[in-house]
Structure formats: structure tokens, C-alpha cells
Short mmCIF file of C-alpha atoms and ligand atoms in Angstrom, two decimals:
data_model
loop_
_atom_site.label_atom_id
_atom_site.label_comp_id
_atom_site.label_asym_id
_atom_site.label_seq_id
_atom_site.Cartn_x
_atom_site.Cartn_y
_atom_site.Cartn_z
CA UNK A 36 12.16 -11.60 13.08
CA UNK A 37 10.04 -9.31 10.94
CA UNK A 38 7.84 -6.66 12.55
CA UNK A 39 4.15 -6.48 11.51
CA UNK A 40 4.89 -3.32 9.51
CA UNK A 41 7.82 -4.92 7.61
CA UNK A 42 7.51 -6.02 3.99
CA UNK A 43 6.94 -9.77 3.89
CA UNK A 44 8.16 -11.42 0.67
CA UNK A 45 5.38 -13.99 0.96
CA UNK A 46 2.86 -11.12 0.72
CA UNK A 47 4.62 -9.38 -2.18
CA UNK A 48 2.46 -7.76 -4.84
CA UNK A 49 4.55 -9.82 -7.21
CA UNK A 50 6.32 -9.36 -10.54
CA UNK A 51 4.96 -7.95 -13.76
CA UNK A 52 5.59 -11.31 -15.44
CA UNK A 53 4.57 -14.15 -13.15
CA UNK A 54 7.36 -16.61 -12.41
CA UNK A 55 7.44 -19.70 -10.19
CA UNK A 56 9.16 -19.16 -6.81
CA UNK A 57 12.90 -19.85 -6.54
CA UNK A 58 13.77 -22.72 -4.21
CA UNK A 59 15.71 -21.61 -1.13
CA UNK A 60 15.39 -17.88 -1.75
CA UNK A 61 12.72 -15.34 -0.88
CA UNK A 62 11.44 -13.03 -3.60
CA UNK A 63 13.50 -10.09 -2.29
CA UNK A 64 16.69 -12.16 -2.08
CA UNK A 65 16.05 -13.09 -5.66
CA UNK A 66 15.66 -9.41 -6.60
CA UNK A 67 18.95 -8.61 -4.86
CA UNK A 68 20.68 -11.42 -6.76
CA UNK A 69 19.30 -10.24 -10.10
CA UNK A 70 20.56 -6.73 -9.41
CA UNK A 71 24.07 -7.85 -8.42
CA UNK A 72 24.37 -9.90 -11.63
CA UNK A 73 23.13 -7.24 -14.06
CA UNK A 74 25.42 -5.21 -16.33
CA UNK A 75 24.24 -1.82 -15.08
CA UNK A 76 25.42 -2.81 -11.59
CA UNK A 77 28.94 -3.57 -12.82
CA UNK A 78 29.09 -0.24 -14.62
CA UNK A 79 28.58 1.61 -11.31
CA UNK A 80 32.25 1.00 -10.52
CA UNK A 81 33.29 3.42 -13.26
CA UNK A 82 30.73 6.10 -12.54
CA UNK A 83 31.40 9.27 -10.62
CA UNK A 84 29.89 9.91 -7.23
CA UNK A 85 31.40 13.38 -6.65
CA UNK A 86 34.97 13.03 -7.88
CA UNK A 87 35.53 11.89 -11.42
CA UNK A 88 36.54 8.26 -11.64
CA UNK A 89 40.08 8.93 -12.90
CA UNK A 90 40.91 11.53 -10.25
CA UNK A 91 41.99 8.97 -7.66
CA UNK A 92 41.61 5.31 -6.81
CA UNK A 93 40.39 5.83 -3.26
CA UNK A 94 37.42 8.09 -3.93
CA UNK A 95 33.91 6.69 -3.77
CA UNK A 96 32.32 5.58 -6.97
CA UNK A 97 28.63 4.86 -7.48
CA UNK A 98 29.37 1.22 -6.69
CA UNK A 99 31.10 1.73 -3.36
CA UNK A 100 28.48 4.34 -2.46
CA UNK A 101 25.71 1.81 -3.17
CA UNK A 102 27.47 -0.80 -1.01
CA UNK A 103 27.75 1.67 1.86
CA UNK A 104 24.05 2.52 1.57
CA UNK A 105 23.23 -1.20 1.66
CA UNK A 106 25.41 -1.73 4.74
CA UNK A 107 23.91 1.18 6.67
CA UNK A 108 20.41 0.27 5.52
CA UNK A 109 20.70 -3.36 6.56
CA UNK A 110 22.05 -2.56 9.97
CA UNK A 111 19.23 -0.09 10.69
CA UNK A 112 16.66 -2.50 9.21
CA UNK A 113 17.72 -5.24 11.60
CA UNK A 114 17.15 -3.02 14.62
CA UNK A 115 13.74 -1.93 13.33
CA UNK A 116 12.56 -5.44 12.41
CA UNK A 117 12.35 -4.49 8.71
CA UNK A 118 13.18 -6.71 5.78
CA UNK A 119 16.95 -6.57 5.27
CA UNK A 120 16.88 -8.28 1.88
CA UNK A 121 14.45 -5.74 0.47
CA UNK A 122 16.55 -2.88 1.87
CA UNK A 123 19.65 -4.38 0.29
CA UNK A 124 17.96 -4.87 -3.09
CA UNK A 125 16.71 -1.27 -3.18
CA UNK A 126 20.04 0.15 -1.96
CA UNK A 127 22.09 -1.73 -4.55
CA UNK A 128 19.75 -0.65 -7.35
CA UNK A 129 19.00 2.92 -6.28
CA UNK A 130 21.68 4.53 -8.44
CA UNK A 131 21.59 2.23 -11.49
CA UNK A 132 20.12 5.02 -13.62
CA UNK A 133 22.83 7.56 -12.86
CA UNK A 134 24.61 9.10 -15.83
CA UNK A 135 28.39 9.28 -16.10
CA UNK A 136 30.03 12.29 -14.39
CA UNK A 137 27.62 12.49 -11.44
CA UNK A 138 25.20 15.36 -11.04
CA UNK A 139 26.79 17.39 -13.80
CA UNK A 140 26.04 14.58 -16.24
CA UNK A 141 22.49 14.37 -15.00
CA UNK A 142 21.84 18.08 -15.37
CA UNK A 143 23.34 18.09 -18.85
CA UNK A 144 21.24 15.14 -20.00
CA UNK A 145 18.13 16.68 -18.49
CA UNK A 146 18.78 19.87 -20.45
CA UNK A 147 19.36 17.94 -23.69
CA UNK A 148 16.15 16.00 -23.12
CA UNK A 149 14.05 19.05 -22.19
CA UNK A 150 12.22 19.09 -25.56
CA UNK A 151 11.65 15.32 -25.33
CA UNK A 152 10.24 14.84 -21.82
CA UNK A 153 13.33 15.49 -19.66
CA UNK A 154 15.60 13.10 -17.80
CA UNK A 155 15.17 12.00 -14.17
CA UNK A 156 17.75 9.64 -12.70
CA UNK A 157 15.35 7.84 -10.35
CA UNK A 158 13.04 7.12 -13.23
CA UNK A 159 16.05 5.99 -15.24
CA UNK A 160 17.00 3.51 -12.49
CA UNK A 161 13.50 2.06 -12.89
CA UNK A 162 13.90 1.97 -16.70
CA UNK A 163 17.12 0.00 -16.26
CA UNK A 164 15.46 -2.73 -14.18
CA UNK A 165 12.14 -2.65 -16.08
CA UNK A 166 13.28 -2.30 -19.68
CA UNK A 167 16.93 -1.80 -20.49
CA UNK A 168 18.61 -4.90 -19.10
CA UNK A 169 18.46 -7.69 -21.69
CA UNK A 170 19.07 -10.94 -19.82
CA UNK A 171 15.92 -13.01 -19.99
CA UNK A 172 14.31 -14.77 -22.93
CA UNK A 173 10.73 -13.99 -21.85
CA UNK A 174 10.84 -10.31 -20.91
CA UNK A 175 12.82 -7.07 -20.93
CA UNK A 176 14.48 -5.90 -17.73
CA UNK A 177 14.94 -7.89 -14.54
CA UNK A 178 11.25 -8.43 -13.70
CA UNK A 179 11.70 -7.35 -10.07
CA UNK A 180 8.97 -7.37 -7.43
CA UNK A 181 6.67 -4.39 -6.97
CA UNK A 182 8.27 -3.54 -3.60
CA UNK A 183 11.81 -3.30 -4.99
CA UNK A 184 10.64 -1.24 -7.98
CA UNK A 185 8.62 1.03 -5.66
CA UNK A 186 11.76 1.65 -3.60
CA UNK A 187 13.93 2.36 -6.63
CA UNK A 188 11.52 5.08 -7.79
CA UNK A 189 12.35 7.50 -5.00
CA UNK A 190 11.12 10.63 -6.77
CA UNK A 191 9.05 11.13 -9.85
CA UNK A 192 7.52 14.21 -11.46
CA UNK A 193 3.75 14.28 -11.82
CA UNK A 194 3.86 14.06 -15.60
CA UNK A 195 6.06 10.96 -15.50
CA UNK A 196 3.94 9.44 -12.73
CA UNK A 197 0.90 9.85 -15.00
CA UNK A 198 2.73 8.10 -17.82
CA UNK A 199 3.70 5.24 -15.49
CA UNK A 200 0.16 4.99 -14.19
CA UNK A 201 -1.21 4.79 -17.73
CA UNK A 202 1.11 1.90 -18.55
CA UNK A 203 0.69 0.13 -15.20
CA UNK A 204 -2.56 1.15 -13.45
CA UNK A 205 -2.19 1.05 -9.67
CA UNK A 206 1.54 0.45 -10.06
CA UNK A 207 4.66 2.26 -8.91
CA UNK A 208 3.54 5.65 -10.30
CA UNK A 209 0.34 5.77 -8.25
CA UNK A 210 1.73 7.01 -4.95
CA UNK A 211 3.07 10.19 -6.58
CA UNK A 212 -0.44 11.00 -7.76
CA UNK A 213 -2.10 10.14 -4.44
CA UNK A 214 0.54 11.53 -2.10
CA UNK A 215 1.23 8.13 -0.56
CA UNK A 216 4.46 6.78 0.92
CA UNK A 217 6.48 3.73 -0.07
CA UNK A 218 7.31 0.83 2.27
CA UNK A 219 9.39 1.48 5.39
CA UNK A 220 12.26 -0.36 3.70
CA UNK A 221 12.17 2.17 0.84
CA UNK A 222 11.93 5.09 3.29
CA UNK A 223 14.93 3.69 5.11
CA UNK A 224 17.01 3.51 1.92
CA UNK A 225 16.46 7.22 1.31
CA UNK A 226 17.79 8.10 4.72
CA UNK A 227 20.66 5.57 4.52
CA UNK A 228 21.62 7.18 1.20
CA UNK A 229 21.81 10.58 2.88
CA UNK A 230 23.78 9.29 5.88
CA UNK A 231 26.20 7.50 3.56
CA UNK A 232 26.97 10.41 1.24
CA UNK A 233 27.22 12.98 4.01
CA UNK A 234 29.88 10.86 5.70
CA UNK A 235 31.83 9.71 2.67
CA UNK A 236 31.84 13.11 1.03
CA UNK A 237 33.58 14.52 4.11
CA UNK A 238 36.16 11.75 3.82
CA UNK A 239 36.67 12.20 0.06
CA UNK A 240 36.58 15.98 0.40
CA UNK A 241 39.39 15.98 2.97
CA UNK A 242 41.34 13.36 1.02
CA UNK A 243 41.17 15.52 -2.10
CA UNK A 244 42.46 18.54 -0.17
CA UNK A 245 39.41 20.60 -1.20
CA UNK A 246 38.16 20.82 2.38
CA UNK A 247 40.19 20.75 5.59
CA UNK A 248 39.62 19.48 9.10
CA UNK A 249 39.85 23.11 10.29
CA UNK A 250 37.00 24.15 7.98
CA UNK A 251 34.92 21.29 9.36
CA UNK A 252 34.86 23.06 12.72
CA UNK A 253 31.90 24.99 11.30
CA UNK A 254 29.91 21.78 11.07
CA UNK A 255 28.34 20.98 14.44
CA UNK A 256 27.52 17.38 13.51
CA UNK A 257 31.16 16.64 12.72
CA UNK A 258 32.89 18.87 15.24
CA UNK A 259 31.12 17.36 18.28
CA UNK A 260 32.49 13.94 17.37
CA UNK A 261 35.95 15.25 16.56
CA UNK A 262 36.08 16.73 20.08
CA UNK A 263 34.92 13.42 21.55
CA UNK A 264 37.62 11.56 19.64
CA UNK A 265 40.31 14.01 20.82
CA UNK A 266 39.10 13.83 24.42
CA UNK A 267 39.40 10.06 24.38
CA UNK A 268 42.65 9.77 22.36
CA UNK A 269 44.94 12.74 22.97
CA UNK A 270 47.53 11.46 20.49
CA UNK A 271 45.09 12.18 17.64
CA UNK A 272 46.14 15.84 18.06
CA UNK A 273 49.42 15.10 16.31
CA UNK A 274 49.50 16.10 12.66
CA UNK A 275 50.60 12.59 11.62
CA UNK A 276 47.38 11.22 13.12
CA UNK A 277 45.17 13.43 10.96
CA UNK A 278 43.63 10.58 8.99
CA UNK A 279 42.88 8.53 12.10
CA UNK A 280 41.24 11.58 13.65
CA UNK A 281 39.12 12.03 10.52
CA UNK A 282 38.08 8.38 10.42
CA UNK A 283 37.33 8.19 14.12
CA UNK A 284 35.19 11.34 13.94
CA UNK A 285 33.29 10.02 10.91
CA UNK A 286 32.80 6.63 12.57
CA UNK A 287 31.31 8.28 15.64
CA UNK A 288 29.13 10.49 13.47
CA UNK A 289 27.81 7.50 11.51
CA UNK A 290 27.02 5.54 14.67
CA UNK A 291 25.22 8.51 16.21
CA UNK A 292 23.10 8.98 13.07
CA UNK A 293 22.24 5.30 12.89
CA UNK A 294 21.23 5.27 16.57
CA UNK A 295 19.27 8.46 16.11
CA UNK A 296 17.28 7.07 13.16
CA UNK A 297 16.53 3.88 15.07
CA UNK A 298 15.34 5.80 18.15
CA UNK A 299 13.30 8.41 16.28
CA UNK A 300 11.74 5.84 13.95
CA UNK A 301 10.79 3.46 16.77
CA UNK A 302 9.15 6.46 18.47
CA UNK A 303 7.21 7.35 15.31
CA UNK A 304 6.17 3.74 14.78
CA UNK A 305 4.94 3.47 18.33
CA UNK A 306 2.82 6.57 17.89
CA UNK A 307 1.42 5.73 14.45
CA UNK A 308 1.06 2.02 15.31
CA UNK A 309 0.73 0.61 11.77
CA UNK A 310 -0.63 -2.95 11.72
CA UNK A 311 0.74 -3.89 8.33
CA UNK A 312 3.24 -2.90 5.65
CA UNK A 313 0.36 -1.61 3.58
CA UNK A 314 -1.01 0.71 6.28
CA UNK A 315 2.37 2.48 6.28
CA UNK A 316 1.74 3.64 2.72
CA UNK A 317 -1.18 5.82 3.85
CA UNK A 318 0.75 7.40 6.76
CA UNK A 319 3.24 10.26 6.79
CA UNK A 320 6.92 9.20 6.41
CA UNK A 321 7.90 7.25 9.53
CA UNK A 322 11.61 6.53 9.02
CA UNK A 323 13.22 9.71 10.26
CA UNK A 324 15.91 11.55 12.19
CA UNK A 325 15.05 13.18 15.50
CA UNK A 326 14.59 16.99 15.26
CA UNK A 327 18.07 17.86 16.49
CA UNK A 328 19.85 15.38 14.20
CA UNK A 329 17.75 16.53 11.26
CA UNK A 330 18.95 20.12 11.74
CA UNK A 331 22.55 19.03 12.17
CA UNK A 332 22.39 16.86 9.08
CA UNK A 333 21.03 19.83 7.12
CA UNK A 334 23.94 21.91 8.41
CA UNK A 335 26.40 19.35 7.11
CA UNK A 336 24.64 19.17 3.74
CA UNK A 337 24.77 22.95 3.47
CA UNK A 338 28.49 22.92 4.22
CA UNK A 339 29.20 20.22 1.61
CA UNK A 340 27.13 22.03 -1.00
CA UNK A 341 29.03 25.28 -0.62
CA UNK A 342 32.50 24.06 0.28
CA UNK A 343 32.76 20.88 -1.79
CA UNK A 344 30.15 20.43 -4.53
CA UNK A 345 30.52 24.09 -5.55
CA UNK A 346 34.27 24.23 -5.06
CA UNK A 347 35.84 25.92 -8.12
CA UNK A 348 37.93 22.81 -8.84
CA UNK A 349 34.89 20.55 -8.74
CA UNK A 350 32.91 23.01 -10.88
CA UNK A 351 35.73 23.12 -13.41
CA UNK A 352 35.76 19.35 -13.98
CA UNK A 353 31.99 19.07 -13.87
CA UNK A 354 31.73 21.90 -16.41
CA UNK A 355 33.90 19.89 -18.79
CA UNK A 356 31.83 16.78 -18.12
CA UNK A 357 28.66 18.69 -18.92
CA UNK A 358 30.08 19.77 -22.29
CA UNK A 359 31.12 16.19 -23.11
CA UNK A 360 27.61 14.88 -22.50
CA UNK A 361 25.93 17.66 -24.46
CA UNK A 362 28.13 17.15 -27.47
CA UNK A 363 27.66 13.37 -27.33
CA UNK A 364 23.89 13.83 -27.28
CA UNK A 365 23.94 16.17 -30.25
CA UNK A 366 26.33 13.96 -32.20
CA UNK A 367 24.09 10.89 -31.80
CA UNK A 368 21.02 12.90 -32.70
CA UNK A 369 22.70 13.86 -35.96
CA UNK A 370 24.46 10.49 -36.46
CA UNK A 371 22.45 7.82 -34.62
CA UNK A 372 24.36 5.01 -36.32
CA UNK A 373 27.38 5.89 -34.21
CA UNK A 374 25.63 4.24 -31.25
CA UNK A 375 25.99 0.53 -30.54
CA UNK A 376 23.89 -1.68 -32.86
CA UNK A 377 21.10 -2.55 -30.41
CA UNK A 378 20.52 1.15 -29.73
CA UNK A 379 20.61 1.94 -33.45
CA UNK A 380 17.90 -0.67 -34.03
CA UNK A 381 15.70 0.78 -31.27
CA UNK A 382 16.35 4.32 -32.51
CA UNK A 383 15.34 3.49 -36.07
CA UNK A 384 12.23 1.57 -35.04
CA UNK A 385 11.04 4.44 -32.85
CA UNK A 386 11.98 7.16 -35.29
CA UNK A 387 9.65 5.61 -37.85
CA UNK A 388 6.74 5.77 -35.37
CA UNK A 389 4.28 8.68 -35.23
CA UNK A 390 5.79 10.53 -32.25
CA UNK A 391 9.22 9.69 -33.61
CA UNK A 392 11.62 12.27 -32.25
CA UNK A 393 10.54 11.88 -28.62
CA UNK A 394 11.03 8.13 -28.49
CA UNK A 395 14.19 8.25 -30.54
CA UNK A 396 15.73 10.91 -28.29
CA UNK A 397 14.92 8.67 -25.31
CA UNK A 398 17.04 5.93 -26.91
CA UNK A 399 19.98 8.34 -27.01
CA UNK A 400 19.39 9.28 -23.36
CA UNK A 401 19.32 5.57 -22.44
CA UNK A 402 22.55 5.01 -24.31
CA UNK A 403 24.35 7.95 -22.72
CA UNK A 404 22.97 7.34 -19.22
CA UNK A 405 24.31 3.78 -19.38
CA UNK A 406 27.86 4.93 -20.14
CA UNK A 407 30.66 4.87 -17.61
CA UNK A 408 32.81 8.00 -17.22
CA UNK A 409 35.66 6.48 -19.20
CA UNK A 410 33.46 5.14 -22.00
CA UNK A 411 31.85 8.57 -22.42
CA UNK A 412 35.28 10.20 -22.56
CA UNK A 413 36.52 7.68 -25.15
CA UNK A 414 33.38 8.10 -27.26
CA UNK A 415 33.80 11.84 -27.14
CA UNK A 416 37.38 11.52 -28.40
CA UNK A 417 36.37 9.06 -31.12
CA UNK A 418 33.56 11.28 -32.43
CA UNK A 419 35.81 14.32 -32.29
CA UNK A 420 38.40 12.55 -34.48
CA UNK A 421 35.64 11.66 -36.94
CA UNK A 422 34.66 15.34 -36.91
CA UNK A 423 31.11 14.45 -35.86
CA UNK A 424 30.74 16.75 -32.88
CA UNK A 425 28.18 19.39 -33.75
CA UNK A 426 27.32 22.73 -32.19
CA UNK A 427 24.92 21.88 -29.32
CA UNK A 428 22.58 24.86 -29.70
CA UNK A 429 22.05 24.41 -33.43
CA UNK A 430 21.08 20.75 -33.49
CA UNK A 431 18.84 21.10 -30.43
CA UNK A 432 16.91 23.92 -32.06
CA UNK A 433 16.40 21.95 -35.28
CA UNK A 434 15.19 18.81 -33.53
CA UNK A 435 12.88 20.69 -31.18
CA UNK A 436 10.89 22.34 -33.97
MG1 MG B 214 22.70 7.45 -3.78
#
């Protein structure tokens, strides 16, 4: 049963290229199906979340992360009367634009692209579903509904929002220019993303040995639930039960966050009383944690930032990853024909145009962003053997002038 403020597929703002309805499926189910079948989705399995893909088989990848976001999102959506299919579609697509090597890859590509308009991963996820997937005879991309595309574009800089608005007036760029909000389903995906990575990064962090259960005593959100688990099951004290203690604490933490979001959001909805999905877009964000949980979640994020994401061992591998991406970018800029043929064709067509270097550099960014960790590593080795890796600073300076 959908609430009045839920997104109704029958009232969708539709697709950029009109298509007849699919028998037996709503428009958002169809979006979800298109996402699951696209190539960018399959590549998520070999992309880093925090730990590089080859560091261990049990760490989260972008794919398992996206599945966890979808699971959390759907279960909250059901309690709030929101559209589960739309939540699932957005959750499964939200990281499609991520580069190899996680945030380090992103930062590196953004630096390389600084003279050519920069690189934003949310915008790249939209590029994947709007332009880069080549599966249909009639159009580029997956031709998803407005509501799914709106949810995928979680953040966007003003300059990119203006570009989007110019190409699609009143489209997905508009809310960044008018300070509007997306649908409740999209708001929910943002929070489900946060809940998912906070929990699984604790798990992966402890598994990797980079953080310990003792250190986690500093984190109120985790420690409260660890105490609860120990009070209920005394045998979890034993060192051999360490993993069960970790899992039980995380499970309790996840449930508490889910319940908190449901309670706080129902409270906010009651107060704001939106009468339609569209009215929500003019209101402040409504999907939210309660005040106390918000602070505790920030405490956990702060801990993970300092103890895990900035751990010297993580910084060492991400530093290498950053160098790999920079040298790949520079090598393709100097030798574009080393890319796969369809990217070479796009590169050459754009390079001949008036604002050539900007568009052509974007083709390189698309190519690199689409790579898995292992493909990027192999390409780096291949180009090194061919002696095609150039000094990053030199080629950037030449191209930027
Ligand atoms: Mg995510």
C-alpha cells in the first residue's frame, strides 16, 4: 500500500524517449530490471568500496554495498509506505559511476579532469544510465524514468546543474538550482547508503585488523549495542566468540538505526503533512534520523574517517591507486588509440569539434571511470611495458594551455 506522498509509477514524469508500457511490470520495476542487466552493474563486483578488490574475498565491493543499500532501503520503504521498487532501482544504480579504487580513484580522476570540467561520481552514475550504456537500438543509455534518474543524481555542483538544465530544461538538474529536494524514495536511499557503509566498514575494518573491538569502545553508537549483546549472551566474552560479538553488535546497531529512521521520518511526515509526492520536493528533507541518532552516527563516521579511511595502510594502497589512475589518464591523453575502439571513435569525433580538448578528455574520464580495479591495474602494466606512461605534470600542463 503506497502512502499519498510515495512515488506512484503510474504518475511518473516518464522517460526521455517515450516507450510503450511493459506488460506485468511497473515503470520502476522496469528501471530496476534495466539496471541489473547493464554492464556497469556487473563491473561493480570488481570495484573497491574501501579495501582494494584483491585484498580479500570477504570485503565489501561496490556490488555487495549496493545490494545492502537496496535491502536496507526496501525494508525502511515498506514501513513508510514508500515505493520499494523505486528505492531498489536507485540503490542498485547509485554507485554505477564510481571509478576503480574507491575514493582515491575518484579524487585522482577529479584532479586530472580539473582543466576539463572536473569529475563528480554522482554525475557519472547519471552519465552511465543516460549515455554510456549501449544496449538499445533507438537511444543511448538505459532510458530510465525521471524519478530514478533524479535519485541517482544525489549531489551536483551548480555549474554541472546548469549544464544539465540547458540540455534538459526542468529536468534532473533543476532542483540543484532551485534548492528543491528529490522524492522521499531518493532521500531514503541517501540515508540507507550511510547506514550501510557505517555498518559494513566496521565489519571490514575489524576483519582487516586495521581497527579492533577495543578501539570501538570510543564509538557510542557501537559500544551501547556491544554491551547489550554481552548482557544477553555472556559467552560472547570469550575470545573465540569475537566475530559473533561483532556481528551481533552490528546487527543490533543496524536495527536501531532502521527503527530510528522510521520513527523520526514518520514524525516529520506527520508534521509536514505532504499531500503528494510532488509536494515533498518543495519541503525540507523529511527522511531523517532523530537528533540523538544523528549525533551518534556522526561520531561513528568521525571514528571511521580517522581510524580506518586514513589508516596508514589504507593511505598507502590508495596512494598507489591514485598514481595508477593519473598515469593512465595522461597516457590516454597522449595516446588515445590505446583505449578500446568505441572510445577511440568518440575521442576522435569530439577532438575534431570546436571545444575539442574538453569533450575528448571527458571520453578518457568515461573510459577510466568504467574500469574495474583489476582492469585498471592490467592496463597500467600493459602501457608501462609499451613505455607509454608519461610524466603526469608535463602532459597535464600541455593539454591545459
Ligand atoms: Mg554508496
